[in-house]
Amino acid sequence: LPRSLVALFPGAPREVQVPAGTVAEALRELDRRWPGMWDRLCTAGPAVREHINIFVAGEKAGLETTLPPGATVWVIPAVSGGMHGRRAQGARQNF
């Protein structure tokens, strides 16, 4: 779990094991243990919030994604920002 999420739920670890067959079941179990976590990760749709990415076995996943036994699920906040379209005046072009 990302630090930004764990910081909102005292006692929640960065890594946790939960019994689940799908991503949705895993997130519901997190919410059972730390009430309110589902609402931070999902919309009422239900759907994963736009600013949250979930990966299973290195592939982007949704709530319906099946979890094989022993799967690792990564919950990662989206990264945004930067320059859109044109470069900002004075921006360096060294990469």
GROMACS .gro file of N, CA, C and O in nm:
model
  380
    1LEU      N    1   0.085  -0.119   0.000
    1LEU     CA    2   0.000   0.000   0.000
    1LEU      C    3   0.088   0.123   0.000
    1LEU      O    4   0.193   0.125   0.064
    2PRO      N    5   0.046   0.228  -0.068
    2PRO     CA    6   0.127   0.350  -0.071
    2PRO      C    7   0.130   0.419   0.065
    2PRO      O    8   0.034   0.412   0.142
    3ARG      N    9   0.240   0.487   0.093
    3ARG     CA   10   0.254   0.559   0.221
    3ARG      C   11   0.142   0.659   0.242
    3ARG      O   12   0.094   0.677   0.352
    4SER      N   13   0.102   0.726   0.133
    4SER     CA   14  -0.005   0.826   0.145
    4SER      C   15  -0.135   0.765   0.195
    4SER      O   16  -0.208   0.828   0.271
    5LEU      N   17  -0.162   0.641   0.161
    5LEU     CA   18  -0.283   0.573   0.207
    5LEU      C   19  -0.265   0.523   0.350
    5LEU      O   20  -0.352   0.542   0.435
    6VAL      N   21  -0.152   0.460   0.376
    6VAL     CA   22  -0.125   0.405   0.509
    6VAL      C   23  -0.128   0.516   0.614
    6VAL      O   24  -0.174   0.496   0.726
    7ALA      N   25  -0.082   0.634   0.577
    7ALA     CA   26  -0.080   0.747   0.672
    7ALA      C   27  -0.220   0.784   0.721
    7ALA      O   28  -0.237   0.835   0.832
    8LEU      N   29  -0.321   0.755   0.640
    8LEU     CA   30  -0.459   0.788   0.676
    8LEU      C   31  -0.524   0.682   0.767
    8LEU      O   32  -0.630   0.707   0.824
    9PHE      N   33  -0.460   0.566   0.778
    9PHE     CA   34  -0.517   0.455   0.854
    9PHE      C   35  -0.415   0.403   0.955
    9PHE      O   36  -0.338   0.311   0.924
   10PRO      N   37  -0.414   0.462   1.075
   10PRO     CA   38  -0.318   0.419   1.177
   10PRO      C   39  -0.323   0.268   1.199
   10PRO      O   40  -0.431   0.209   1.210
   11GLY      N   41  -0.207   0.208   1.202
   11GLY     CA   42  -0.198   0.064   1.223
   11GLY      C   43  -0.197  -0.017   1.095
   11GLY      O   44  -0.167  -0.136   1.097
   12ALA      N   45  -0.229   0.045   0.982
   12ALA     CA   46  -0.226  -0.027   0.855
   12ALA      C   47  -0.081  -0.039   0.809
   12ALA      O   48  -0.009   0.059   0.804
   13PRO      N   49  -0.038  -0.161   0.775
   13PRO     CA   50   0.099  -0.180   0.728
   13PRO      C   51   0.111  -0.152   0.578
   13PRO      O   52   0.010  -0.145   0.507
   14ARG      N   53   0.230  -0.138   0.529
   14ARG     CA   54   0.252  -0.120   0.385
   14ARG      C   55   0.226  -0.250   0.310
   14ARG      O   56   0.188  -0.249   0.194
   15GLU      N   57   0.249  -0.363   0.377
   15GLU     CA   58   0.223  -0.493   0.316
   15GLU      C   59   0.129  -0.570   0.407
   15GLU      O   60   0.147  -0.572   0.528
   16VAL      N   61   0.029  -0.632   0.346
   16VAL     CA   62  -0.068  -0.710   0.424
   16VAL      C   63  -0.116  -0.828   0.340
   16VAL      O   64  -0.126  -0.817   0.218
   17GLN      N   65  -0.140  -0.939   0.404
   17GLN     CA   66  -0.194  -1.056   0.335
   17GLN      C   67  -0.343  -1.066   0.366
   17GLN      O   68  -0.383  -1.055   0.483
   18VAL      N   69  -0.423  -1.085   0.261
   18VAL     CA   70  -0.567  -1.100   0.279
   18VAL      C   71  -0.616  -1.217   0.194
   18VAL      O   72  -0.565  -1.241   0.085
   19PRO      N   73  -0.715  -1.290   0.244
   19PRO     CA   74  -0.774  -1.396   0.162
   19PRO      C   75  -0.871  -1.333   0.063
   19PRO      O   76  -0.962  -1.259   0.101
   20ALA      N   77  -0.848  -1.356  -0.067
   20ALA     CA   78  -0.935  -1.295  -0.167
   20ALA      C   79  -0.919  -1.367  -0.300
   20ALA      O   80  -0.811  -1.413  -0.334
   21GLY      N   81  -1.029  -1.373  -0.375
   21GLY     CA   82  -1.027  -1.433  -0.508
   21GLY      C   83  -1.023  -1.331  -0.619
   21GLY      O   84  -0.990  -1.363  -0.733
   22THR      N   85  -1.057  -1.205  -0.585
   22THR     CA   86  -1.054  -1.097  -0.683
   22THR      C   87  -0.996  -0.971  -0.617
   22THR      O   88  -0.987  -0.964  -0.493
   23VAL      N   89  -0.963  -0.874  -0.698
   23VAL     CA   90  -0.915  -0.747  -0.645
   23VAL      C   91  -1.022  -0.685  -0.556
   23VAL      O   92  -0.992  -0.635  -0.447
   24ALA      N   93  -1.147  -0.689  -0.599
   24ALA     CA   94  -1.256  -0.631  -0.519
   24ALA      C   95  -1.263  -0.696  -0.381
   24ALA      O   96  -1.279  -0.626  -0.280
   25GLU      N   97  -1.251  -0.828  -0.376
   25GLU     CA   98  -1.255  -0.897  -0.247
   25GLU      C   99  -1.137  -0.854  -0.159
   25GLU      O  100  -1.153  -0.838  -0.038
   26ALA      N  101  -1.021  -0.837  -0.219
   26ALA     CA  102  -0.904  -0.793  -0.142
   26ALA      C  103  -0.927  -0.654  -0.085
   26ALA      O  104  -0.898  -0.629   0.033
   27LEU      N  105  -0.981  -0.563  -0.166
   27LEU     CA  106  -1.006  -0.427  -0.118
   27LEU      C  107  -1.115  -0.424  -0.012
   27LEU      O  108  -1.109  -0.346   0.083
   28ARG      N  109  -1.215  -0.509  -0.026
   28ARG     CA  110  -1.322  -0.518   0.076
   28ARG      C  111  -1.264  -0.568   0.208
   28ARG      O  112  -1.304  -0.522   0.316
   29GLU      N  113  -1.171  -0.661   0.201
   29GLU     CA  114  -1.107  -0.711   0.323
   29GLU      C  115  -1.023  -0.601   0.388
   29GLU      O  116  -1.023  -0.587   0.511
   30LEU      N  117  -0.953  -0.522   0.307
   30LEU     CA  118  -0.880  -0.408   0.363
   30LEU      C  119  -0.977  -0.313   0.433
   30LEU      O  120  -0.948  -0.262   0.542
   31ASP      N  121  -1.092  -0.289   0.371
   31ASP     CA  122  -1.192  -0.199   0.429
   31ASP      C  123  -1.251  -0.257   0.557
   31ASP      O  124  -1.284  -0.184   0.650
   32ARG      N  125  -1.263  -0.388   0.564
   32ARG     CA  126  -1.313  -0.451   0.687
   32ARG      C  127  -1.216  -0.428   0.802
   32ARG      O  128  -1.255  -0.397   0.914
   33ARG      N  129  -1.087  -0.435   0.770
   33ARG     CA  130  -0.984  -0.416   0.872
   33ARG      C  131  -0.961  -0.268   0.905
   33ARG      O  132  -0.934  -0.235   1.019
   34TRP      N  133  -0.968  -0.183   0.803
   34TRP     CA  134  -0.947  -0.039   0.819
   34TRP      C  135  -1.062   0.034   0.750
   34TRP      O  136  -1.052   0.071   0.633
   35PRO      N  137  -1.173   0.051   0.822
   35PRO     CA  138  -1.292   0.113   0.762
   35PRO      C  139  -1.261   0.246   0.694
   35PRO      O  140  -1.190   0.330   0.749
   36GLY      N  141  -1.315   0.260   0.574
   36GLY     CA  142  -1.295   0.381   0.495
   36GLY      C  143  -1.194   0.363   0.384
   36GLY      O  144  -1.185   0.446   0.293
   37MET      N  145  -1.116   0.254   0.388
   37MET     CA  146  -1.014   0.235   0.286
   37MET      C  147  -1.077   0.213   0.149
   37MET      O  148  -1.028   0.264   0.049
   38TRP      N  149  -1.188   0.138   0.143
   38TRP     CA  150  -1.256   0.116   0.014
   38TRP      C  151  -1.290   0.251  -0.052
   38TRP      O  152  -1.267   0.270  -0.171
   39ASP      N  153  -1.345   0.343   0.027
   39ASP     CA  154  -1.385   0.473  -0.029
   39ASP      C  155  -1.266   0.555  -0.079
   39ASP      O  156  -1.282   0.638  -0.167
   40ARG      N  157  -1.149   0.533  -0.024
   40ARG     CA  158  -1.029   0.602  -0.071
   40ARG      C  159  -0.978   0.543  -0.202
   40ARG      O  160  -0.910   0.610  -0.278
   41LEU      N  161  -1.011   0.416  -0.228
   41LEU     CA  162  -0.960   0.347  -0.346
   41LEU      C  163  -1.061   0.332  -0.458
   41LEU      O  164  -1.022   0.318  -0.574
   42CYS      N  165  -1.191   0.334  -0.423
   42CYS     CA  166  -1.295   0.305  -0.522
   42CYS      C  167  -1.406   0.409  -0.521
   42CYS      O  168  -1.431   0.474  -0.420
   43THR      N  169  -1.472   0.420  -0.636
   43THR     CA  170  -1.590   0.506  -0.648
   43THR      C  171  -1.714   0.423  -0.618
   43THR      O  172  -1.707   0.301  -0.605
   44ALA      N  173  -1.829   0.490  -0.612
   44ALA     CA  174  -1.954   0.420  -0.583
   44ALA      C  175  -1.997   0.328  -0.696
   44ALA      O  176  -2.083   0.244  -0.677
   45GLY      N  177  -1.938   0.341  -0.813
   45GLY     CA  178  -1.975   0.267  -0.934
   45GLY      C  179  -2.002   0.118  -0.923
   45GLY      O  180  -2.100   0.074  -0.974
   46PRO      N  181  -1.930   0.032  -0.863
   46PRO     CA  182  -1.795   0.058  -0.809
   46PRO      C  183  -1.690   0.048  -0.919
   46PRO      O  184  -1.703  -0.029  -1.013
   47ALA      N  185  -1.587   0.127  -0.903
   47ALA     CA  186  -1.471   0.125  -0.993
   47ALA      C  187  -1.351   0.177  -0.916
   47ALA      O  188  -1.366   0.250  -0.818
   48VAL      N  189  -1.234   0.139  -0.961
   48VAL     CA  190  -1.111   0.191  -0.901
   48VAL      C  191  -1.105   0.340  -0.933
   48VAL      O  192  -1.132   0.382  -1.046
   49ARG      N  193  -1.073   0.421  -0.833
   49ARG     CA  194  -1.066   0.566  -0.854
   49ARG      C  195  -0.963   0.599  -0.962
   49ARG      O  196  -0.864   0.528  -0.981
   50GLU      N  197  -0.989   0.710  -1.031
   50GLU     CA  198  -0.907   0.753  -1.144
   50GLU      C  199  -0.760   0.772  -1.105
   50GLU      O  200  -0.670   0.742  -1.184
   51HIS      N  201  -0.733   0.818  -0.986
   51HIS     CA  202  -0.595   0.846  -0.944
   51HIS      C  203  -0.526   0.728  -0.877
   51HIS      O  204  -0.418   0.743  -0.822
   52ILE      N  205  -0.588   0.610  -0.883
   52ILE     CA  206  -0.531   0.489  -0.823
   52ILE      C  207  -0.505   0.387  -0.934
   52ILE      O  208  -0.591   0.365  -1.019
   53ASN      N  209  -0.390   0.325  -0.931
   53ASN     CA  210  -0.359   0.216  -1.023
   53ASN      C  211  -0.340   0.089  -0.941
   53ASN      O  212  -0.274   0.092  -0.837
   54ILE      N  213  -0.395  -0.020  -0.990
   54ILE     CA  214  -0.379  -0.150  -0.924
   54ILE      C  215  -0.317  -0.245  -1.025
   54ILE      O  216  -0.361  -0.252  -1.140
   55PHE      N  217  -0.214  -0.316  -0.981
   55PHE     CA  218  -0.146  -0.411  -1.067
   55PHE      C  219  -0.144  -0.549  -1.001
   55PHE      O  220  -0.125  -0.561  -0.880
   56VAL      N  221  -0.163  -0.651  -1.083
   56VAL     CA  222  -0.153  -0.791  -1.039
   56VAL      C  223  -0.060  -0.859  -1.139
   56VAL      O  224  -0.084  -0.852  -1.260
   57ALA      N  225   0.044  -0.921  -1.089
   57ALA     CA  226   0.142  -0.990  -1.174
   57ALA      C  227   0.196  -0.896  -1.283
   57ALA      O  228   0.212  -0.935  -1.398
   58GLY      N  229   0.219  -0.770  -1.247
   58GLY     CA  230   0.276  -0.674  -1.340
   58GLY      C  231   0.180  -0.617  -1.442
   58GLY      O  232   0.220  -0.536  -1.526
   59GLU      N  233   0.054  -0.656  -1.437
   59GLU     CA  234  -0.046  -0.608  -1.532
   59GLU      C  235  -0.148  -0.521  -1.461
   59GLU      O  236  -0.190  -0.551  -1.349
   60LYS      N  237  -0.191  -0.412  -1.528
   60LYS     CA  238  -0.294  -0.326  -1.470
   60LYS      C  239  -0.421  -0.409  -1.449
   60LYS      O  240  -0.459  -0.488  -1.534
   61ALA      N  241  -0.483  -0.390  -1.334
   61ALA     CA  242  -0.597  -0.472  -1.296
   61ALA      C  243  -0.717  -0.386  -1.259
   61ALA      O  244  -0.702  -0.269  -1.223
   62GLY      N  245  -0.834  -0.446  -1.266
   62GLY     CA  246  -0.957  -0.382  -1.222
   62GLY      C  247  -1.016  -0.460  -1.107
   62GLY      O  248  -0.960  -0.562  -1.063
   63LEU      N  249  -1.130  -0.417  -1.059
   63LEU     CA  250  -1.193  -0.483  -0.945
   63LEU      C  251  -1.227  -0.629  -0.974
   63LEU      O  252  -1.224  -0.713  -0.884
   64GLU      N  253  -1.258  -0.659  -1.099
   64GLU     CA  254  -1.300  -0.795  -1.135
   64GLU      C  255  -1.183  -0.889  -1.159
   64GLU      O  256  -1.203  -1.010  -1.177
   65THR      N  257  -1.060  -0.838  -1.158
   65THR     CA  258  -0.943  -0.921  -1.186
   65THR      C  259  -0.931  -1.033  -1.084
   65THR      O  260  -0.935  -1.011  -0.963
   66THR      N  261  -0.916  -1.155  -1.135
   66THR     CA  262  -0.900  -1.273  -1.052
   66THR      C  263  -0.759  -1.279  -0.996
   66THR      O  264  -0.662  -1.247  -1.065
   67LEU      N  265  -0.750  -1.320  -0.870
   67LEU     CA  266  -0.620  -1.332  -0.804
   67LEU      C  267  -0.582  -1.479  -0.792
   67LEU      O  268  -0.649  -1.555  -0.721
   68PRO      N  269  -0.476  -1.520  -0.857
   68PRO     CA  270  -0.429  -1.657  -0.838
   68PRO      C  271  -0.372  -1.672  -0.698
   68PRO      O  272  -0.334  -1.572  -0.635
   69PRO      N  273  -0.366  -1.794  -0.646
   69PRO     CA  274  -0.309  -1.814  -0.512
   69PRO      C  275  -0.169  -1.753  -0.502
   69PRO      O  276  -0.086  -1.769  -0.592
   70GLY      N  277  -0.146  -1.677  -0.395
   70GLY     CA  278  -0.016  -1.617  -0.370
   70GLY      C  279   0.012  -1.492  -0.452
   70GLY      O  280   0.125  -1.443  -0.453
   71ALA      N  281  -0.089  -1.440  -0.521
   71ALA     CA  282  -0.069  -1.322  -0.606
   71ALA      C  283  -0.028  -1.201  -0.522
   71ALA      O  284  -0.070  -1.186  -0.408
   72THR      N  285   0.051  -1.115  -0.582
   72THR     CA  286   0.087  -0.988  -0.521
   72THR      C  287   0.006  -0.880  -0.591
   72THR      O  288   0.005  -0.871  -0.714
   73VAL      N  289  -0.061  -0.798  -0.512
   73VAL     CA  290  -0.142  -0.687  -0.564
   73VAL      C  291  -0.073  -0.559  -0.522
   73VAL      O  292  -0.044  -0.539  -0.405
   74TRP      N  293  -0.046  -0.473  -0.619
   74TRP     CA  294   0.016  -0.343  -0.592
   74TRP      C  295  -0.089  -0.235  -0.606
   74TRP      O  296  -0.158  -0.228  -0.708
   75VAL      N  297  -0.100  -0.149  -0.505
   75VAL     CA  298  -0.188  -0.032  -0.509
   75VAL      C  299  -0.097   0.089  -0.516
   75VAL      O  300  -0.021   0.115  -0.423
   76ILE      N  301  -0.103   0.160  -0.629
   76ILE     CA  302  -0.010   0.269  -0.654
   76ILE      C  303  -0.087   0.394  -0.693
   76ILE      O  304  -0.168   0.391  -0.785
   77PRO      N  305  -0.061   0.506  -0.625
   77PRO     CA  306  -0.126   0.631  -0.667
   77PRO      C  307  -0.071   0.675  -0.801
   77PRO      O  308   0.048   0.658  -0.830
   78ALA      N  309  -0.158   0.731  -0.884
   78ALA     CA  310  -0.115   0.780  -1.014
   78ALA      C  311  -0.023   0.900  -0.996
   78ALA      O  312  -0.036   0.976  -0.900
   79VAL      N  313   0.069   0.916  -1.088
   79VAL     CA  314   0.160   1.029  -1.088
   79VAL      C  315   0.114   1.122  -1.199
   79VAL      O  316   0.093   1.080  -1.311
   80SER      N  317   0.096   1.248  -1.165
   80SER     CA  318   0.054   1.344  -1.266
   80SER      C  319   0.131   1.473  -1.249
   80SER      O  320   0.205   1.491  -1.154
   81GLY      N  321   0.109   1.561  -1.343
   81GLY     CA  322   0.176   1.690  -1.338
   81GLY      C  323   0.273   1.704  -1.452
   81GLY      O  324   0.274   1.627  -1.546
   82GLY      N  325   0.355   1.805  -1.445
   82GLY     CA  326   0.451   1.829  -1.551
   82GLY      C  327   0.398   1.929  -1.650
   82GLY      O  328   0.298   1.995  -1.628
   83MET      N  329   0.466   1.935  -1.762
   83MET     CA  330   0.429   2.032  -1.865
   83MET      C  331   0.334   1.967  -1.965
   83MET      O  332   0.355   1.854  -2.007
   84HIS      N  333   0.232   2.039  -2.005
   84HIS     CA  334   0.135   1.991  -2.102
   84HIS      C  335   0.154   2.066  -2.233
   84HIS      O  336   0.154   2.190  -2.234
   85GLY      N  337   0.166   1.994  -2.343
   85GLY     CA  338   0.177   2.060  -2.473
   85GLY      C  339   0.310   2.128  -2.491
   85GLY      O  340   0.410   2.065  -2.520
   86ARG      N  341   0.316   2.256  -2.470
   86ARG     CA  342   0.438   2.336  -2.490
   86ARG      C  343   0.527   2.328  -2.368
   86ARG      O  344   0.482   2.310  -2.256
   87ARG      N  345   0.654   2.349  -2.392
   87ARG     CA  346   0.749   2.356  -2.281
   87ARG      C  347   0.732   2.489  -2.210
   87ARG      O  348   0.706   2.591  -2.271
   88ALA      N  349   0.748   2.487  -2.080
   88ALA     CA  350   0.741   2.610  -2.002
   88ALA      C  351   0.859   2.698  -2.040
   88ALA      O  352   0.967   2.648  -2.073
   89GLN      N  353   0.840   2.827  -2.039
   89GLN     CA  354   0.949   2.918  -2.074
   89GLN      C  355   1.067   2.894  -1.981
   89GLN      O  356   1.051   2.882  -1.860
   90GLY      N  357   1.183   2.885  -2.041
   90GLY     CA  358   1.304   2.867  -1.962
   90GLY      C  359   1.329   2.724  -1.919
   90GLY      O  360   1.423   2.696  -1.848
   91ALA      N  361   1.243   2.630  -1.959
   91ALA     CA  362   1.262   2.491  -1.918
   91ALA      C  363   1.385   2.435  -1.987
   91ALA      O  364   1.411   2.461  -2.105
   92ARG      N  365   1.462   2.358  -1.916
   92ARG     CA  366   1.582   2.297  -1.972
   92ARG      C  367   1.542   2.176  -2.055
   92ARG      O  368   1.445   2.109  -2.025
   93GLN      N  369   1.620   2.148  -2.157
   93GLN     CA  370   1.591   2.036  -2.244
   93GLN      C  371   1.688   1.922  -2.225
   93GLN      O  372   1.693   1.831  -2.306
   94ASN      N  373   1.766   1.925  -2.120
   94ASN     CA  374   1.858   1.815  -2.092
   94ASN      C  375   1.782   1.700  -2.030
   94ASN      O  376   1.709   1.717  -1.934
   95PHE      N  377   1.802   1.582  -2.083
   95PHE     CA  378   1.734   1.465  -2.028
   95PHE      C  379   1.835   1.360  -1.990
   95PHE      O  380   1.924   1.329  -2.052
   0.00000   0.00000   0.00000
